[in-house]
Tab-separated table of C-alpha atoms and ligand atoms in Angstrom:
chain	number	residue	atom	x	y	z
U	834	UNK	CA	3.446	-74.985	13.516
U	835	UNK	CA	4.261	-73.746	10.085
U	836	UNK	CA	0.822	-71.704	9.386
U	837	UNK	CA	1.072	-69.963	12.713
U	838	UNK	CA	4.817	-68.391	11.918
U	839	UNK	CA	3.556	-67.241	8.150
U	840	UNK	CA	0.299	-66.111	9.527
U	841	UNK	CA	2.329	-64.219	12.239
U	842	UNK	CA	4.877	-62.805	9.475
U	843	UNK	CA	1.887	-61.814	6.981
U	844	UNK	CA	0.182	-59.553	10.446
U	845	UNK	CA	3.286	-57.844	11.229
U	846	UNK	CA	3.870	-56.935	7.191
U	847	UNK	CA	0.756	-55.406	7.463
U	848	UNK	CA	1.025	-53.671	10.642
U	849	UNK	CA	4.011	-51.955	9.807
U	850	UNK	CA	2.492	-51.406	6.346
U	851	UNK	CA	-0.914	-50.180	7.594
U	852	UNK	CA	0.528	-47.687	9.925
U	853	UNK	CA	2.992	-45.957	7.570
U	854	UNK	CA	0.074	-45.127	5.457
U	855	UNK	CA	-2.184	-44.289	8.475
U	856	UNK	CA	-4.538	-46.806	8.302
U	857	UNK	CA	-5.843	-47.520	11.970
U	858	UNK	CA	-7.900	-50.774	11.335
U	859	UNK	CA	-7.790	-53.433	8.663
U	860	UNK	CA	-10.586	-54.777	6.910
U	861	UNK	CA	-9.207	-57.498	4.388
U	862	UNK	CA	-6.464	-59.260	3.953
U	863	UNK	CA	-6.207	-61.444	1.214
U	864	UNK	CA	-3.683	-64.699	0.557
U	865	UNK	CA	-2.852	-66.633	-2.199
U	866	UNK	CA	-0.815	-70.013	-1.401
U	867	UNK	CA	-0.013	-72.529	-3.853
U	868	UNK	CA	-1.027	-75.879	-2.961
U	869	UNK	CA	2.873	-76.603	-3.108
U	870	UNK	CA	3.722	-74.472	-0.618
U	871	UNK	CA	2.023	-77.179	2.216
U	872	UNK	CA	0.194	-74.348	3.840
U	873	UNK	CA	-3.492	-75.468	4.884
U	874	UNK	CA	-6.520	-73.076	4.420
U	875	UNK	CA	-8.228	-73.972	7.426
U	876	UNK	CA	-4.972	-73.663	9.452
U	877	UNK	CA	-4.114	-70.298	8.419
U	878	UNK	CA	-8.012	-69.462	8.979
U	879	UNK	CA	-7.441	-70.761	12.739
U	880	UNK	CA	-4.205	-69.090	13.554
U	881	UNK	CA	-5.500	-65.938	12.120
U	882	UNK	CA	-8.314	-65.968	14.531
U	883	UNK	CA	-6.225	-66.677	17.676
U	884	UNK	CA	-3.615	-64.221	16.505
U	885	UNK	CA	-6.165	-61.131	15.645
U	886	UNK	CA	-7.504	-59.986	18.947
U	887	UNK	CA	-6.327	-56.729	18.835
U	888	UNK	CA	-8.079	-53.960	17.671
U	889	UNK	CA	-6.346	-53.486	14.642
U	890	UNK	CA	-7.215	-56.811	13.654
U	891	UNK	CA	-10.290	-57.910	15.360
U	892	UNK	CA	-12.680	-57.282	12.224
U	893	UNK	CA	-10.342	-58.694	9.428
U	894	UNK	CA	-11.967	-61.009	7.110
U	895	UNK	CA	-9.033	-63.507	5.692
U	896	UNK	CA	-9.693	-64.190	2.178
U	897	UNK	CA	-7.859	-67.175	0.925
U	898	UNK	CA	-7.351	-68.174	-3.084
U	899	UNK	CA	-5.756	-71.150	-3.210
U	900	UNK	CA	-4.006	-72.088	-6.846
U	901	UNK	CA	-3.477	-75.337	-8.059
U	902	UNK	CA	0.006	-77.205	-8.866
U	903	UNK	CA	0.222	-76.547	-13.193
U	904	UNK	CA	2.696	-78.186	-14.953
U	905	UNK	CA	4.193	-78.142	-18.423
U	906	UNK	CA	5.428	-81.286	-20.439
U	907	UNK	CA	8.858	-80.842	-22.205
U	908	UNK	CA	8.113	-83.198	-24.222
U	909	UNK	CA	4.723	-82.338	-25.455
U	910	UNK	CA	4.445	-78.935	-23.667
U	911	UNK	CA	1.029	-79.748	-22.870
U	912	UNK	CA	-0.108	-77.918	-19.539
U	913	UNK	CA	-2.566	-80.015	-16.643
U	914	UNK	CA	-3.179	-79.649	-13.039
U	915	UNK	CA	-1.263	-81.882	-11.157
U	916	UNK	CA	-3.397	-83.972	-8.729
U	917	UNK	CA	-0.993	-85.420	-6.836
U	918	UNK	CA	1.726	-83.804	-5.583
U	919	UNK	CA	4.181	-86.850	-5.631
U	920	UNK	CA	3.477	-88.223	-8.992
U	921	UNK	CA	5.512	-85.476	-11.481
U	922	UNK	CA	3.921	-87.203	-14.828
U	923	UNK	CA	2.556	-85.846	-17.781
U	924	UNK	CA	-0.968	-87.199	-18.377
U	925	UNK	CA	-0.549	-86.235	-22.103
U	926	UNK	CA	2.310	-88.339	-22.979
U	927	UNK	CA	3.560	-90.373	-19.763
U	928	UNK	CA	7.139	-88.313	-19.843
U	929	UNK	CA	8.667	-87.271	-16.388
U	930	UNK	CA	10.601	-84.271	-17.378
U	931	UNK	CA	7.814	-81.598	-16.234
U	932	UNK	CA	7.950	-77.852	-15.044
U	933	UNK	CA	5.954	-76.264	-12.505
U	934	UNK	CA	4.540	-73.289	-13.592
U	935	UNK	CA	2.148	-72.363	-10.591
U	936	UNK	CA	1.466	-73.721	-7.519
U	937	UNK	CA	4.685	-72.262	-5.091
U	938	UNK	CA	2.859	-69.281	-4.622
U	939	UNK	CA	2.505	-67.746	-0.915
U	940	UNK	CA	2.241	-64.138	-0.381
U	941	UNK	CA	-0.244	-61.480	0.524
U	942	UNK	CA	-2.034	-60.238	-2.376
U	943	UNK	CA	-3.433	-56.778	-1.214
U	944	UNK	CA	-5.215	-55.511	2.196
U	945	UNK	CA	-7.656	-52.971	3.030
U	946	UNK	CA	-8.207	-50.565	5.944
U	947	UNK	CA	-9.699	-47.556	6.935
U	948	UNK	CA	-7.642	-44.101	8.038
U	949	UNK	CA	-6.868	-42.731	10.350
P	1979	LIG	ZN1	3.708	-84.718	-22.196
Protein backbone atom coordinates (compact mmCIF):
# COMPACT_ATOMS: atom_id res chain seq x y z
CA UNK A 1 0.00 0.00 0.00
CA UNK A 2 1.40 3.28 -1.12
CA UNK A 3 0.07 5.55 1.97
CA UNK A 4 1.40 3.08 4.48
CA UNK A 5 5.28 3.29 3.04
CA UNK A 6 5.03 7.42 2.91
CA UNK A 7 3.26 7.47 6.18
CA UNK A 8 6.05 5.11 7.49
CA UNK A 9 8.89 7.37 5.77
CA UNK A 10 7.22 10.77 7.10
CA UNK A 11 7.39 8.90 11.16
CA UNK A 12 10.87 7.91 10.88
CA UNK A 13 11.88 11.69 9.39
CA UNK A 14 10.47 12.83 12.37
CA UNK A 15 11.81 10.48 14.80
CA UNK A 16 15.20 10.99 13.88
CA UNK A 17 14.37 14.71 13.62
CA UNK A 18 12.55 14.95 16.98
CA UNK A 19 15.27 13.30 18.88
CA UNK A 20 18.26 15.32 17.61
CA UNK A 21 16.54 18.31 18.95
CA UNK A 22 15.37 16.50 22.16
CA UNK A 23 11.94 16.46 21.71
CA UNK A 24 10.51 13.28 23.59
CA UNK A 25 6.84 13.32 22.26
CA UNK A 26 5.20 14.79 19.20
CA UNK A 27 2.18 16.68 19.13
CA UNK A 28 1.48 17.64 15.35
CA UNK A 29 2.44 16.68 12.36
CA UNK A 30 1.22 18.33 9.51
CA UNK A 31 1.06 17.11 5.52
CA UNK A 32 0.44 18.71 2.51
CA UNK A 33 -0.16 16.28 -0.65
CA UNK A 34 -1.18 17.41 -3.92
CA UNK A 35 -4.10 15.75 -5.24
CA UNK A 36 -1.58 14.55 -8.06
CA UNK A 37 0.46 12.80 -6.00
CA UNK A 38 -2.57 9.81 -5.63
CA UNK A 39 -2.14 9.82 -1.92
CA UNK A 40 -5.68 9.52 -0.09
CA UNK A 41 -6.47 11.59 3.10
CA UNK A 42 -8.33 9.06 4.79
CA UNK A 43 -5.63 6.44 4.00
CA UNK A 44 -2.82 8.27 5.37
CA UNK A 45 -5.26 9.13 8.45
CA UNK A 46 -5.64 5.15 8.87
CA UNK A 47 -2.08 4.09 8.50
CA UNK A 48 -1.06 6.80 10.79
CA UNK A 49 -3.22 5.41 13.46
CA UNK A 50 -2.05 1.76 13.14
CA UNK A 51 1.52 2.92 12.80
CA UNK A 52 1.54 5.45 16.02
CA UNK A 53 1.27 3.24 19.03
CA UNK A 54 4.26 4.12 20.54
CA UNK A 55 4.69 6.59 22.95
CA UNK A 56 6.31 9.00 20.95
CA UNK A 57 3.50 9.00 18.73
CA UNK A 58 0.45 7.94 20.50
CA UNK A 59 -1.00 11.64 20.95
CA UNK A 60 -0.13 13.02 17.40
CA UNK A 61 -2.88 14.77 15.73
CA UNK A 62 -2.24 14.39 11.69
CA UNK A 63 -3.21 17.50 10.07
CA UNK A 64 -3.72 17.10 6.40
CA UNK A 65 -4.00 20.23 3.67
CA UNK A 66 -4.69 18.89 0.64
CA UNK A 67 -3.97 21.35 -2.61
CA UNK A 68 -5.66 21.19 -5.68
CA UNK A 69 -4.19 20.32 -9.34
CA UNK A 70 -3.63 24.37 -10.91
CA UNK A 71 -2.80 24.71 -14.24
CA UNK A 72 -1.64 27.43 -16.59
CA UNK A 73 -2.73 27.84 -20.35
CA UNK A 74 0.18 28.62 -22.81
CA UNK A 75 -1.92 29.85 -24.88
CA UNK A 76 -3.97 32.19 -22.86
CA UNK A 77 -1.99 31.81 -19.58
CA UNK A 78 -5.13 31.76 -17.81
CA UNK A 79 -4.80 29.71 -14.44
CA UNK A 80 -8.02 27.07 -13.19
CA UNK A 81 -8.23 24.13 -11.00
CA UNK A 82 -8.18 21.15 -12.82
CA UNK A 83 -11.15 18.85 -11.96
CA UNK A 84 -10.22 15.99 -13.52
CA UNK A 85 -7.09 14.66 -13.43
CA UNK A 86 -7.17 12.98 -16.97
CA UNK A 87 -8.61 15.73 -18.98
CA UNK A 88 -5.30 18.34 -19.36
CA UNK A 89 -7.65 21.20 -21.09
CA UNK A 90 -7.84 24.70 -20.66
CA UNK A 91 -11.41 25.75 -19.81
CA UNK A 92 -10.50 29.31 -21.02
CA UNK A 93 -9.66 28.59 -24.51
CA UNK A 94 -9.99 24.67 -25.22
CA UNK A 95 -5.92 24.44 -25.91
CA UNK A 96 -4.06 21.27 -24.57
CA UNK A 97 -0.66 22.64 -24.06
CA UNK A 98 -1.07 23.29 -20.11
CA UNK A 99 1.44 23.45 -17.09
CA UNK A 100 0.95 22.26 -13.73
CA UNK A 101 1.77 24.64 -11.34
CA UNK A 102 0.55 22.92 -8.00
CA UNK A 103 -0.83 19.89 -7.20
CA UNK A 104 2.59 17.31 -7.00
CA UNK A 105 3.11 18.40 -3.68
CA UNK A 106 3.84 15.69 -0.80
CA UNK A 107 5.96 16.51 2.07
CA UNK A 108 5.77 17.28 5.73
CA UNK A 109 5.17 20.81 6.35
CA UNK A 110 6.33 21.32 10.05
CA UNK A 111 5.80 19.18 13.45
CA UNK A 112 5.56 19.97 16.97
CA UNK A 113 6.70 18.32 20.22
CA UNK A 114 7.50 18.86 23.59
CA UNK A 115 11.30 18.47 25.26
CA UNK A 116 12.79 16.65 26.76
ZN1 LIG B 1 -6.26 28.73 -22.48
Amino acid sequence: MHELSIVEGVMNMVRESALQSNIKKVNKLKLVIGRLSMVLPDSMQFCFQALSQDEFFRDAVLEIEQREILIRCKKCEQQSVLEDIYCYICPGCGANEVEIIQGRELYLDYYEGEEN
